[in-house]
Tab-separated table of C-alpha atoms and ligand atoms in Angstrom:
chain	number	residue	atom	x	y	z
A	19	UNK	CA	180.510	120.891	-16.250
A	20	UNK	CA	177.449	120.372	-18.502
A	21	UNK	CA	175.410	123.563	-18.694
A	22	UNK	CA	171.591	123.316	-18.691
A	23	UNK	CA	169.291	126.238	-19.340
A	24	UNK	CA	165.796	125.700	-17.889
A	25	UNK	CA	163.197	128.030	-19.400
A	26	UNK	CA	160.262	128.697	-17.076
A	27	UNK	CA	160.731	128.679	-13.290
A	28	UNK	CA	157.225	127.737	-12.181
A	29	UNK	CA	155.714	124.689	-10.485
A	30	UNK	CA	157.555	122.279	-12.780
A	31	UNK	CA	160.547	124.235	-14.109
A	32	UNK	CA	161.933	125.346	-10.761
A	33	UNK	CA	161.944	121.947	-8.994
A	34	UNK	CA	163.353	120.346	-12.157
A	35	UNK	CA	166.108	122.975	-12.367
A	36	UNK	CA	166.976	122.444	-8.703
A	37	UNK	CA	167.037	118.655	-8.987
A	38	UNK	CA	169.415	118.969	-11.942
A	39	UNK	CA	171.581	121.484	-10.062
A	40	UNK	CA	171.723	119.184	-7.049
A	41	UNK	CA	172.795	116.355	-9.380
A	42	UNK	CA	175.841	118.332	-10.450
A	43	UNK	CA	174.768	120.179	-13.599
A	44	UNK	CA	175.433	123.893	-13.933
A	45	UNK	CA	171.880	125.237	-14.194
A	46	UNK	CA	170.790	128.629	-15.450
A	47	UNK	CA	167.106	129.166	-14.791
A	48	UNK	CA	165.429	131.628	-17.141
A	49	UNK	CA	162.158	133.379	-16.477
A	50	UNK	CA	160.680	136.430	-18.161
A	51	UNK	CA	159.313	137.567	-14.794
A	52	UNK	CA	162.000	139.782	-13.247
A	53	UNK	CA	160.446	139.516	-9.809
A	54	UNK	CA	160.807	135.711	-9.874
A	55	UNK	CA	164.447	135.976	-10.948
A	56	UNK	CA	165.233	138.536	-8.253
A	57	UNK	CA	163.466	136.538	-5.539
A	58	UNK	CA	165.376	133.354	-6.399
A	59	UNK	CA	168.743	135.085	-6.613
A	60	UNK	CA	168.075	136.556	-3.167
A	61	UNK	CA	167.700	133.030	-1.864
A	62	UNK	CA	163.926	133.045	-1.545
A	63	UNK	CA	161.280	130.884	-3.175
A	64	UNK	CA	158.191	132.211	-4.954
A	65	UNK	CA	156.352	128.873	-4.827
A	66	UNK	CA	155.823	126.367	-2.059
A	67	UNK	CA	155.913	122.608	-2.198
A	68	UNK	CA	156.955	119.990	0.327
A	69	UNK	CA	160.765	119.609	0.356
A	70	UNK	CA	161.418	122.549	-1.968
A	71	UNK	CA	163.148	124.849	0.585
A	72	UNK	CA	165.565	122.057	1.573
A	73	UNK	CA	166.290	121.235	-2.078
A	74	UNK	CA	166.866	124.925	-2.820
A	75	UNK	CA	169.485	125.102	-0.083
A	76	UNK	CA	171.305	122.032	-1.407
A	77	UNK	CA	171.124	123.091	-5.070
A	78	UNK	CA	171.860	126.805	-4.899
A	79	UNK	CA	175.599	126.518	-5.466
A	80	UNK	CA	174.926	125.234	-9.021
A	81	UNK	CA	171.905	127.418	-9.785
A	82	UNK	CA	171.431	130.975	-10.932
A	83	UNK	CA	168.342	132.720	-12.358
A	84	UNK	CA	168.239	135.308	-15.128
A	85	UNK	CA	165.835	136.770	-17.684
A	86	UNK	CA	167.809	136.041	-20.849
A	87	UNK	CA	168.717	132.732	-22.459
A	88	UNK	CA	172.462	131.994	-22.359
A	89	UNK	CA	174.522	129.582	-24.466
A	90	UNK	CA	174.157	126.112	-23.001
A	91	UNK	CA	174.586	122.425	-23.840
A	92	UNK	CA	171.017	121.534	-23.000
A	93	UNK	CA	167.821	123.630	-23.124
A	94	UNK	CA	164.812	122.465	-21.132
A	95	UNK	CA	161.450	124.154	-21.768
A	96	UNK	CA	158.985	124.110	-18.857
A	97	UNK	CA	156.696	127.046	-19.623
A	98	UNK	CA	152.899	127.155	-19.200
A	99	UNK	CA	150.603	126.001	-21.988
A	100	UNK	CA	147.208	127.395	-20.980
A	101	UNK	CA	143.872	126.649	-22.573
A	102	UNK	CA	141.909	129.384	-24.265
A	103	UNK	CA	138.670	128.503	-22.500
A	104	UNK	CA	136.448	130.362	-24.974
A	105	UNK	CA	137.503	128.331	-27.986
A	106	UNK	CA	138.885	125.313	-26.077
A	107	UNK	CA	142.181	125.387	-27.919
A	108	UNK	CA	145.686	125.342	-26.437
A	109	UNK	CA	147.678	128.562	-26.336
A	110	UNK	CA	151.259	127.765	-27.283
A	111	UNK	CA	152.592	131.313	-27.199
A	112	UNK	CA	154.990	130.665	-24.307
A	113	UNK	CA	156.389	127.532	-25.958
A	114	UNK	CA	156.772	129.403	-29.222
A	115	UNK	CA	158.652	132.269	-27.601
A	116	UNK	CA	160.863	129.855	-25.614
A	117	UNK	CA	161.884	128.179	-28.885
A	118	UNK	CA	162.454	131.618	-30.440
A	119	UNK	CA	164.759	132.518	-27.550
A	120	UNK	CA	166.722	129.273	-27.874
A	121	UNK	CA	167.385	129.030	-31.589
A	122	UNK	CA	169.924	131.897	-31.884
A	123	UNK	CA	172.118	130.011	-29.372
A	124	UNK	CA	171.615	126.519	-30.751
A	125	UNK	CA	174.801	124.615	-31.717
A	126	UNK	CA	175.398	121.233	-33.296
A	127	UNK	CA	174.936	118.443	-30.737
A	128	UNK	CA	172.864	120.523	-28.289
A	129	UNK	CA	169.850	118.832	-26.722
A	130	UNK	CA	166.445	120.559	-26.475
A	131	UNK	CA	163.927	119.045	-24.065
A	132	UNK	CA	160.255	120.049	-23.996
A	133	UNK	CA	158.520	119.256	-20.689
A	134	UNK	CA	155.457	121.472	-21.190
A	135	UNK	CA	152.256	119.665	-22.107
A	136	UNK	CA	151.349	120.255	-25.757
A	137	UNK	CA	148.814	118.897	-28.272
A	138	UNK	CA	149.988	115.952	-30.390
A	139	UNK	CA	152.351	116.979	-33.200
A	140	UNK	CA	153.152	120.398	-31.675
A	141	UNK	CA	156.856	119.501	-31.474
A	142	UNK	CA	156.993	118.427	-35.084
A	143	UNK	CA	154.873	121.231	-36.516
A	144	UNK	CA	155.671	124.184	-34.268
A	145	UNK	CA	158.709	123.801	-32.015
A	146	UNK	CA	161.220	122.005	-34.247
A	147	UNK	CA	160.659	124.321	-37.248
A	148	UNK	CA	161.433	127.327	-35.001
A	149	UNK	CA	164.605	125.639	-33.706
A	150	UNK	CA	165.624	124.930	-37.310
A	151	UNK	CA	165.773	128.695	-37.916
A	152	UNK	CA	169.216	128.249	-36.308
A	153	UNK	CA	170.359	126.829	-39.649
A	154	UNK	CA	170.669	123.344	-38.142
A	155	UNK	CA	168.415	120.466	-39.167
A	156	UNK	CA	166.671	118.389	-36.488
A	157	UNK	CA	169.104	115.551	-35.891
A	158	UNK	CA	172.050	117.943	-35.931
A	159	UNK	CA	170.563	119.150	-32.652
A	160	UNK	CA	168.810	116.610	-30.443
A	161	UNK	CA	165.158	117.003	-29.471
A	162	UNK	CA	163.021	115.171	-26.929
A	163	UNK	CA	159.590	115.578	-25.379
A	164	UNK	CA	159.655	114.488	-21.709
A	165	UNK	CA	156.212	115.307	-20.319
A	166	UNK	CA	156.086	116.079	-16.626
A	167	UNK	CA	153.882	113.748	-14.562
A	168	UNK	CA	154.237	114.995	-10.990
A	169	UNK	CA	151.104	115.698	-8.989
A	170	UNK	CA	150.818	119.095	-7.256
A	171	UNK	CA	151.261	118.707	-3.507
A	172	UNK	CA	153.787	115.878	-3.999
A	173	UNK	CA	155.733	117.364	-6.883
A	174	UNK	CA	159.263	116.638	-5.752
A	175	UNK	CA	158.542	113.135	-4.559
A	176	UNK	CA	156.870	112.239	-7.848
A	177	UNK	CA	159.543	113.926	-9.962
A	178	UNK	CA	162.084	111.605	-8.409
A	179	UNK	CA	160.038	108.418	-8.095
A	180	UNK	CA	157.626	108.365	-11.070
A	181	UNK	CA	158.459	106.527	-14.280
A	182	UNK	CA	159.187	108.868	-17.179
A	183	UNK	CA	158.483	108.817	-20.907
A	184	UNK	CA	161.092	110.299	-23.265
A	185	UNK	CA	160.023	110.809	-26.857
A	186	UNK	CA	162.976	111.577	-29.126
A	187	UNK	CA	163.259	112.562	-32.765
A	188	UNK	CA	165.827	109.760	-32.920
A	189	UNK	CA	167.350	107.220	-30.595
A	190	UNK	CA	170.406	109.350	-29.888
A	191	UNK	CA	168.167	112.193	-28.665
A	192	UNK	CA	166.118	109.905	-26.440
A	193	UNK	CA	169.252	108.279	-24.990
A	194	UNK	CA	170.765	111.717	-24.259
A	195	UNK	CA	167.616	112.702	-22.372
A	196	UNK	CA	167.734	109.414	-20.498
A	197	UNK	CA	171.235	110.148	-19.275
A	198	UNK	CA	170.195	113.640	-18.098
A	199	UNK	CA	167.114	112.453	-16.184
A	200	UNK	CA	168.881	109.382	-14.790
A	201	UNK	CA	170.828	111.810	-12.638
A	202	UNK	CA	167.820	112.159	-10.307
A	203	UNK	CA	164.895	109.999	-11.538
A	204	UNK	CA	164.591	106.755	-9.603
A	205	UNK	CA	161.593	105.500	-11.600
A	206	UNK	CA	161.976	103.683	-14.897
A	207	UNK	CA	162.613	105.606	-18.101
A	208	UNK	CA	160.822	104.519	-21.278
A	209	UNK	CA	161.889	105.724	-24.710
A	210	UNK	CA	159.526	106.405	-27.603
A	211	UNK	CA	158.999	108.904	-30.422
A	212	UNK	CA	158.055	112.551	-29.908
A	213	UNK	CA	154.395	112.468	-30.936
A	214	UNK	CA	153.687	109.307	-28.944
A	215	UNK	CA	155.133	110.999	-25.841
A	216	UNK	CA	152.872	114.016	-26.415
A	217	UNK	CA	149.896	111.695	-26.846
A	218	UNK	CA	150.719	109.585	-23.769
A	219	UNK	CA	150.742	112.597	-21.474
A	220	UNK	CA	147.342	113.700	-22.717
A	221	UNK	CA	145.658	110.317	-22.516
A	222	UNK	CA	146.848	109.890	-18.911
A	223	UNK	CA	145.000	113.005	-17.797
A	224	UNK	CA	142.044	112.375	-20.090
A	225	UNK	CA	141.678	108.871	-18.658
A	226	UNK	CA	141.516	110.361	-15.179
A	227	UNK	CA	138.989	112.991	-16.262
A	228	UNK	CA	136.705	110.347	-17.760
A	229	UNK	CA	136.942	108.244	-14.611
A	230	UNK	CA	136.059	111.200	-12.403
A	231	UNK	CA	133.144	111.966	-14.763
A	232	UNK	CA	131.698	108.501	-14.321
A	233	UNK	CA	132.006	108.833	-10.541
A	234	UNK	CA	130.155	112.155	-10.776
A	235	UNK	CA	127.468	110.603	-12.932
A	236	UNK	CA	127.133	107.664	-10.526
A	237	UNK	CA	126.609	110.204	-7.704
A	238	UNK	CA	123.659	111.747	-9.513
A	239	UNK	CA	122.157	108.418	-10.596
A	240	UNK	CA	122.533	107.107	-7.028
A	241	UNK	CA	120.369	109.985	-5.787
A	242	UNK	CA	117.565	108.818	-8.086
A	243	UNK	CA	117.627	105.352	-6.517
A	244	UNK	CA	118.094	106.457	-2.920
A	245	UNK	CA	121.512	104.825	-2.852
A	246	UNK	CA	124.529	106.288	-1.067
A	247	UNK	CA	127.163	106.562	-3.792
A	248	UNK	CA	130.084	106.671	-1.330
A	249	UNK	CA	129.162	103.324	0.112
A	250	UNK	CA	128.374	101.936	-3.346
A	251	UNK	CA	131.753	103.009	-4.777
A	252	UNK	CA	133.533	101.631	-1.745
A	253	UNK	CA	131.847	98.267	-2.205
A	254	UNK	CA	132.318	98.182	-5.989
A	255	UNK	CA	136.018	98.844	-5.453
A	256	UNK	CA	136.279	95.576	-3.523
A	257	UNK	CA	136.111	93.920	-6.969
A	258	UNK	CA	139.658	93.091	-8.086
A	259	UNK	CA	139.293	94.876	-11.426
A	260	UNK	CA	137.232	97.918	-10.397
A	261	UNK	CA	138.671	101.202	-9.137
A	262	UNK	CA	136.069	103.960	-9.279
A	263	UNK	CA	137.280	107.434	-8.314
A	264	UNK	CA	135.555	109.874	-5.957
A	265	UNK	CA	132.671	112.131	-6.963
A	266	UNK	CA	132.966	115.815	-6.134
A	267	UNK	CA	132.022	119.375	-7.082
A	268	UNK	CA	133.949	119.241	-10.373
A	269	UNK	CA	137.458	118.924	-11.713
A	270	UNK	CA	139.960	121.732	-11.355
A	271	UNK	CA	143.665	122.305	-11.824
A	272	UNK	CA	145.669	123.269	-14.851
A	273	UNK	CA	145.959	119.709	-16.185
A	274	UNK	CA	142.982	117.389	-15.941
A	275	UNK	CA	140.441	120.098	-16.674
A	276	UNK	CA	142.523	121.257	-19.633
A	277	UNK	CA	144.446	118.417	-21.262
A	278	UNK	CA	141.418	116.585	-22.746
A	279	UNK	CA	140.848	119.662	-24.920
A	280	UNK	CA	144.494	119.519	-26.075
A	281	UNK	CA	143.946	115.905	-27.057
A	282	UNK	CA	140.778	116.605	-29.000
A	283	UNK	CA	141.636	119.889	-30.689
A	284	UNK	CA	142.661	118.240	-33.959
A	285	UNK	CA	140.459	115.166	-33.932
A	286	UNK	CA	136.799	114.669	-34.725
A	287	UNK	CA	136.429	111.359	-32.857
A	288	UNK	CA	135.974	112.722	-29.383
A	289	UNK	CA	132.446	112.038	-28.090
A	290	UNK	CA	133.253	110.382	-24.761
A	291	UNK	CA	136.072	112.772	-23.946
A	292	UNK	CA	133.953	115.867	-24.565
A	293	UNK	CA	130.988	114.455	-22.705
A	294	UNK	CA	133.164	113.690	-19.676
A	295	UNK	CA	134.485	117.244	-19.686
A	296	UNK	CA	130.928	118.527	-19.779
A	297	UNK	CA	129.812	116.253	-16.936
A	298	UNK	CA	132.694	117.409	-14.747
A	299	UNK	CA	132.197	121.047	-15.708
A	300	UNK	CA	128.503	120.828	-14.836
A	301	UNK	CA	129.086	119.613	-11.265
A	302	UNK	CA	129.003	123.143	-9.782
A	303	UNK	CA	125.540	123.492	-11.365
A	304	UNK	CA	124.511	120.300	-9.605
A	305	UNK	CA	125.853	121.606	-6.299
A	306	UNK	CA	123.876	124.834	-6.640
A	307	UNK	CA	120.805	122.688	-7.245
A	308	UNK	CA	121.497	120.970	-3.893
A	309	UNK	CA	121.814	124.382	-2.253
A	310	UNK	CA	118.514	125.487	-3.773
A	311	UNK	CA	116.772	122.376	-2.442
A	312	UNK	CA	118.178	122.876	1.026
A	313	UNK	CA	117.686	126.616	1.437
A	314	UNK	CA	114.575	127.062	-0.716
A	315	UNK	CA	112.578	129.357	1.538
A	316	UNK	CA	115.308	131.340	3.328
A	317	UNK	CA	115.355	135.059	2.608
A	318	UNK	CA	118.545	136.865	1.626
A	319	UNK	CA	120.549	133.671	2.040
A	320	UNK	CA	124.287	133.675	2.711
A	321	UNK	CA	126.590	130.778	1.825
A	322	UNK	CA	130.034	130.055	3.222
A	323	UNK	CA	132.288	128.214	0.811
A	324	UNK	CA	134.770	125.943	2.560
A	325	UNK	CA	137.798	125.554	0.310
A	326	UNK	CA	138.503	127.421	-2.905
A	327	UNK	CA	141.683	125.669	-4.053
A	328	UNK	CA	141.127	123.100	-6.779
A	329	UNK	CA	141.896	120.192	-4.478
A	330	UNK	CA	142.727	119.394	-0.888
A	331	UNK	CA	145.667	120.709	1.112
A	332	UNK	CA	147.186	122.918	-1.591
A	333	UNK	CA	146.920	126.634	-2.352
A	334	UNK	CA	146.506	126.330	-6.133
A	335	UNK	CA	143.171	127.765	-7.319
A	336	UNK	CA	143.631	127.350	-11.074
A	337	UNK	CA	140.425	126.141	-12.779
A	338	UNK	CA	138.906	125.544	-9.351
A	339	UNK	CA	135.251	124.451	-9.426
A	340	UNK	CA	134.716	126.869	-6.514
A	341	UNK	CA	134.870	129.773	-8.941
A	342	UNK	CA	132.000	128.571	-11.111
A	343	UNK	CA	129.984	127.600	-8.047
A	344	UNK	CA	130.374	131.070	-6.501
A	345	UNK	CA	129.452	132.805	-9.736
A	346	UNK	CA	126.334	130.654	-10.114
A	347	UNK	CA	125.373	131.261	-6.485
A	348	UNK	CA	125.764	135.021	-6.816
A	349	UNK	CA	123.696	134.972	-10.006
A	350	UNK	CA	120.906	133.356	-7.994
A	351	UNK	CA	121.060	136.040	-5.350
A	352	UNK	CA	123.082	134.228	-2.687
A	353	UNK	CA	125.661	136.223	-0.779
A	354	UNK	CA	128.887	134.181	-0.725
A	355	UNK	CA	131.806	134.306	1.727
A	356	UNK	CA	134.888	132.128	1.294
A	357	UNK	CA	137.055	130.382	3.858
A	358	UNK	CA	140.286	128.660	2.847
A	359	UNK	CA	143.236	128.485	5.229
A	360	UNK	CA	145.574	127.520	2.346
A	361	UNK	CA	144.639	130.363	0.005
A	362	UNK	CA	145.419	134.045	0.418
A	363	UNK	CA	144.862	135.329	-3.131
A	364	UNK	CA	141.660	134.518	-4.974
A	365	UNK	CA	139.138	136.195	-7.265
A	366	UNK	CA	136.872	136.692	-4.223
A	367	UNK	CA	137.817	137.816	-0.698
A	368	UNK	CA	138.930	134.992	1.599
A	369	UNK	CA	137.942	135.502	5.250
A	370	UNK	CA	138.971	133.917	8.508
A	371	UNK	CA	136.637	131.261	9.824
A	372	UNK	CA	134.606	133.435	12.206
A	373	UNK	CA	134.007	136.122	9.630
A	374	UNK	CA	133.232	133.599	6.880
A	375	UNK	CA	130.468	131.878	8.871
A	376	UNK	CA	129.036	134.936	10.641
A	377	UNK	CA	125.335	135.279	9.749
A	378	UNK	CA	125.711	132.543	7.174
A	379	UNK	CA	122.916	130.072	6.493
A	380	UNK	CA	124.830	127.237	4.906
A	381	UNK	CA	128.386	125.942	4.593
A	382	UNK	CA	129.155	124.437	1.192
A	383	UNK	CA	132.302	122.340	1.371
A	384	UNK	CA	133.976	122.399	-2.038
A	385	UNK	CA	137.526	121.340	-1.119
A	386	UNK	CA	138.346	118.591	1.360
A	387	UNK	CA	141.202	120.249	3.265
A	388	UNK	CA	142.423	118.168	6.175
A	389	UNK	CA	142.244	121.239	8.419
A	390	UNK	CA	138.450	121.348	8.069
A	391	UNK	CA	138.224	118.117	10.035
A	392	UNK	CA	139.640	119.932	13.060
A	393	UNK	CA	136.924	122.607	13.125
A	394	UNK	CA	134.598	122.384	16.108
A	395	UNK	CA	131.144	122.929	14.536
A	396	UNK	CA	129.583	123.639	17.918
A	397	UNK	CA	131.612	126.877	18.077
A	398	UNK	CA	130.405	128.233	14.729
A	399	UNK	CA	128.042	131.145	15.011
A	400	UNK	CA	125.646	131.106	12.054
A	401	UNK	CA	122.113	132.231	11.239
A	402	UNK	CA	121.058	128.739	10.096
A	403	UNK	CA	123.046	125.515	10.465
A	404	UNK	CA	123.002	123.848	7.057
A	405	UNK	CA	125.960	121.986	5.567
A	406	UNK	CA	126.427	120.666	2.041
A	407	UNK	CA	129.432	118.379	1.862
A	408	UNK	CA	130.401	117.739	-1.766
A	409	UNK	CA	133.353	115.480	-0.812
A	410	UNK	CA	131.902	113.318	1.972
A	411	UNK	CA	134.675	114.861	4.017
A	412	UNK	CA	133.319	115.919	7.408
A	413	UNK	CA	132.256	113.736	10.308
A	414	UNK	CA	128.477	113.509	10.059
A	415	UNK	CA	127.872	112.666	13.702
A	416	UNK	CA	129.960	115.591	15.000
A	417	UNK	CA	128.249	118.104	12.756
A	418	UNK	CA	124.761	116.720	13.348
A	419	UNK	CA	125.361	116.797	17.104
A	420	UNK	CA	126.263	120.473	16.703
A	421	UNK	CA	122.823	121.061	15.195
A	422	UNK	CA	123.701	120.958	11.507
A	423	UNK	CA	121.382	119.561	8.865
A	424	UNK	CA	123.679	117.858	6.366
A	425	UNK	CA	123.385	116.982	2.709
A	426	UNK	CA	126.284	115.011	1.260
A	427	UNK	CA	126.561	114.964	-2.529
A	428	UNK	CA	125.331	111.575	-3.728
A	429	UNK	CA	124.108	110.349	-0.335
A	430	UNK	CA	120.763	109.284	-1.822
A	431	UNK	CA	118.772	111.050	0.879
A	432	UNK	CA	115.912	113.266	-0.166
A	433	UNK	CA	115.465	116.454	1.813
A	434	UNK	CA	112.708	115.126	4.060
A	435	UNK	CA	114.885	112.198	5.137
A	436	UNK	CA	117.830	114.472	5.782
A	437	UNK	CA	115.586	116.766	7.819
A	438	UNK	CA	114.464	113.816	9.917
A	439	UNK	CA	118.106	113.272	10.806
A	440	UNK	CA	118.603	110.034	8.863
A	441	UNK	CA	121.956	111.405	7.705
A	442	UNK	CA	123.189	111.488	11.296
A	443	UNK	CA	123.062	107.711	11.446
A	444	UNK	CA	125.820	107.482	8.882
A	445	UNK	CA	129.335	106.974	10.162
A	446	UNK	CA	132.164	108.963	8.578
A	447	UNK	CA	133.480	107.831	5.152
A	448	UNK	CA	131.755	104.448	5.314
A	449	UNK	CA	128.109	105.294	5.716
A	450	UNK	CA	125.523	102.721	6.573
A	451	UNK	CA	123.113	101.999	3.762
A	452	UNK	CA	119.882	103.938	3.779
A	453	UNK	CA	116.473	102.345	3.623
A	454	UNK	CA	116.890	100.961	0.101
A	455	UNK	CA	120.487	99.796	-0.028
A	456	UNK	CA	121.642	96.760	1.880
A	457	UNK	CA	125.079	95.326	2.543
A	458	UNK	CA	124.223	91.666	2.771
A	459	UNK	CA	126.836	89.087	1.934
A	460	UNK	CA	125.645	86.827	-0.862
B	20	SAJ	N1	139.231	114.754	-8.371
B	20	SAJ	C1	137.965	114.251	-8.096
B	20	SAJ	N2	137.838	112.941	-7.770
B	20	SAJ	C2	138.923	112.114	-7.693
B	20	SAJ	C3	140.204	112.609	-7.998
B	20	SAJ	C4	140.327	113.956	-8.331
B	20	SAJ	O1	136.961	114.974	-8.142
B	20	SAJ	O2	138.726	110.938	-7.366
B	20	SAJ	C5	139.388	116.172	-8.745
B	20	SAJ	C6	140.278	116.945	-7.766
B	20	SAJ	O3	139.533	117.403	-6.665
B	20	SAJ	C7	140.785	118.064	-8.649
B	20	SAJ	C8	140.902	117.401	-10.028
B	20	SAJ	O4	140.099	116.243	-9.973
B	20	SAJ	O5	139.853	119.123	-8.719
B	20	SAJ	C9	142.302	117.031	-10.459
B	20	SAJ	O6	143.057	116.533	-9.370
B	20	SAJ	P1	144.030	115.288	-9.479
B	20	SAJ	O7	144.584	115.039	-8.134
B	20	SAJ	O8	143.344	114.163	-10.121
B	20	SAJ	O9	145.150	115.712	-10.528
B	20	SAJ	P2	146.081	117.014	-10.735
B	20	SAJ	O10	145.433	117.880	-11.764
B	20	SAJ	O11	146.460	117.655	-9.462
B	20	SAJ	O12	147.393	116.332	-11.367
B	20	SAJ	C10	147.268	115.570	-12.554
B	20	SAJ	C11	147.975	114.215	-12.360
B	20	SAJ	N3	147.607	113.320	-13.439
B	20	SAJ	C12	147.154	112.055	-13.214
B	20	SAJ	O13	146.986	111.609	-12.098
B	20	SAJ	C13	146.891	111.202	-14.407
B	20	SAJ	C14	149.480	114.422	-12.309
B	20	SAJ	O14	150.156	113.176	-12.262
B	20	SAJ	C15	149.956	115.200	-13.539
B	20	SAJ	O15	151.349	115.432	-13.511
B	20	SAJ	C16	149.244	116.539	-13.512
B	20	SAJ	O16	147.824	116.283	-13.630
B	20	SAJ	C17	149.755	117.342	-14.691
B	20	SAJ	O17	150.578	118.240	-14.449
B	20	SAJ	O18	149.423	117.011	-15.829
């Protein structure tokens, strides 16, 4: 039986290891965290994702976890590659130490796969030279970069169904990787060289970041013209070649908010990419400006943040825009209480709904969890009933009927109009145009 060692048993490494085990490989999962290893060997999971418990049950007979790297036929690296936010440069320490752990075991004909996202040329300049300390030259062992592309919240589904890119140091390497991934990937597999694969992964996420940035800029420009950006984007997207993304309070997660910096760290030609990062990073500042406008004259104001995970219906809070928003709010003297039914551990305390809204003046919705739609606003006991919805997520009529004054990011309504209740005329998700915008057919 072919033996695969998967290094890193996190959000990507563990599901990948289990998919391979289910496909019939003998899989040894390696993690430096003893608690993770112990938990898995006791039959429990340390992460949650739809379908993962069922997969774990099916795959366990071919899977074992340990803290040291064994001899294997194939080594797959799926360790984190965080960004050093101060200097905006990738930290490749985990990748480096994974390669250091592999090379003493490396034999002729072995295949090493890197799934972790890295800056262009990292394989060639950093990882392969470490592996060559084995005494083997690249080519005597096979090497491929196969960047992961699965979206959190749908990880397993996308791991199986997405197309994959395999960048090999030579064709034999890429073909070997293809045969490994073909065991469970139903999408197409495309072969290329290593550096192109590294580059492709980064431009995918950078492309998305830039597109979110333009949506965020449109939201702010729309306000200046009294236009509702949500309606405008919806209408623009009726064009066959336009697909504008959704504005929001900023971009979080460990990928889109991070990968553009990986792409640009060794290039000087990066104006648009950097600007987009800055636009997205400045959205919490824009949200606090909306709060200021709404609550201007309230004394000792308290805010309730709805949703602290970086996006809807998941528990992941990495790089969440909620964090920057809360810090800014506290710096301006607001008391902040958080409510997020998906999150139990966060930098700030997370309360239940009643406690989070008690004596609060304003709810600021940062994350569009589905569960928030089921809240009955009439039952919320607050000091003042203000709502800032940064995702156009909640039903305006329901919340207005419950006495809330609502500001939706990018709705084009100045405070006086909102106060007059103009916002309440807007139906959910597809608001009617305000006084300036019209929806005439031409
Ligand atoms: N967001 C918006 N507006 C949108 C879409 C997203 O403000 O229209 C925000 C989200 O709220 C979130 C952030 O952007 O804060 C990122 O969310 P996301 O759903 O766009 O992406 P991630 O970070 O969860 O996953 C991405 C995916 N990449 C692409 O779609 C190109 C995923 O396929 C990658 O595998 C993943 O990064 C990764 O691991 O690199």
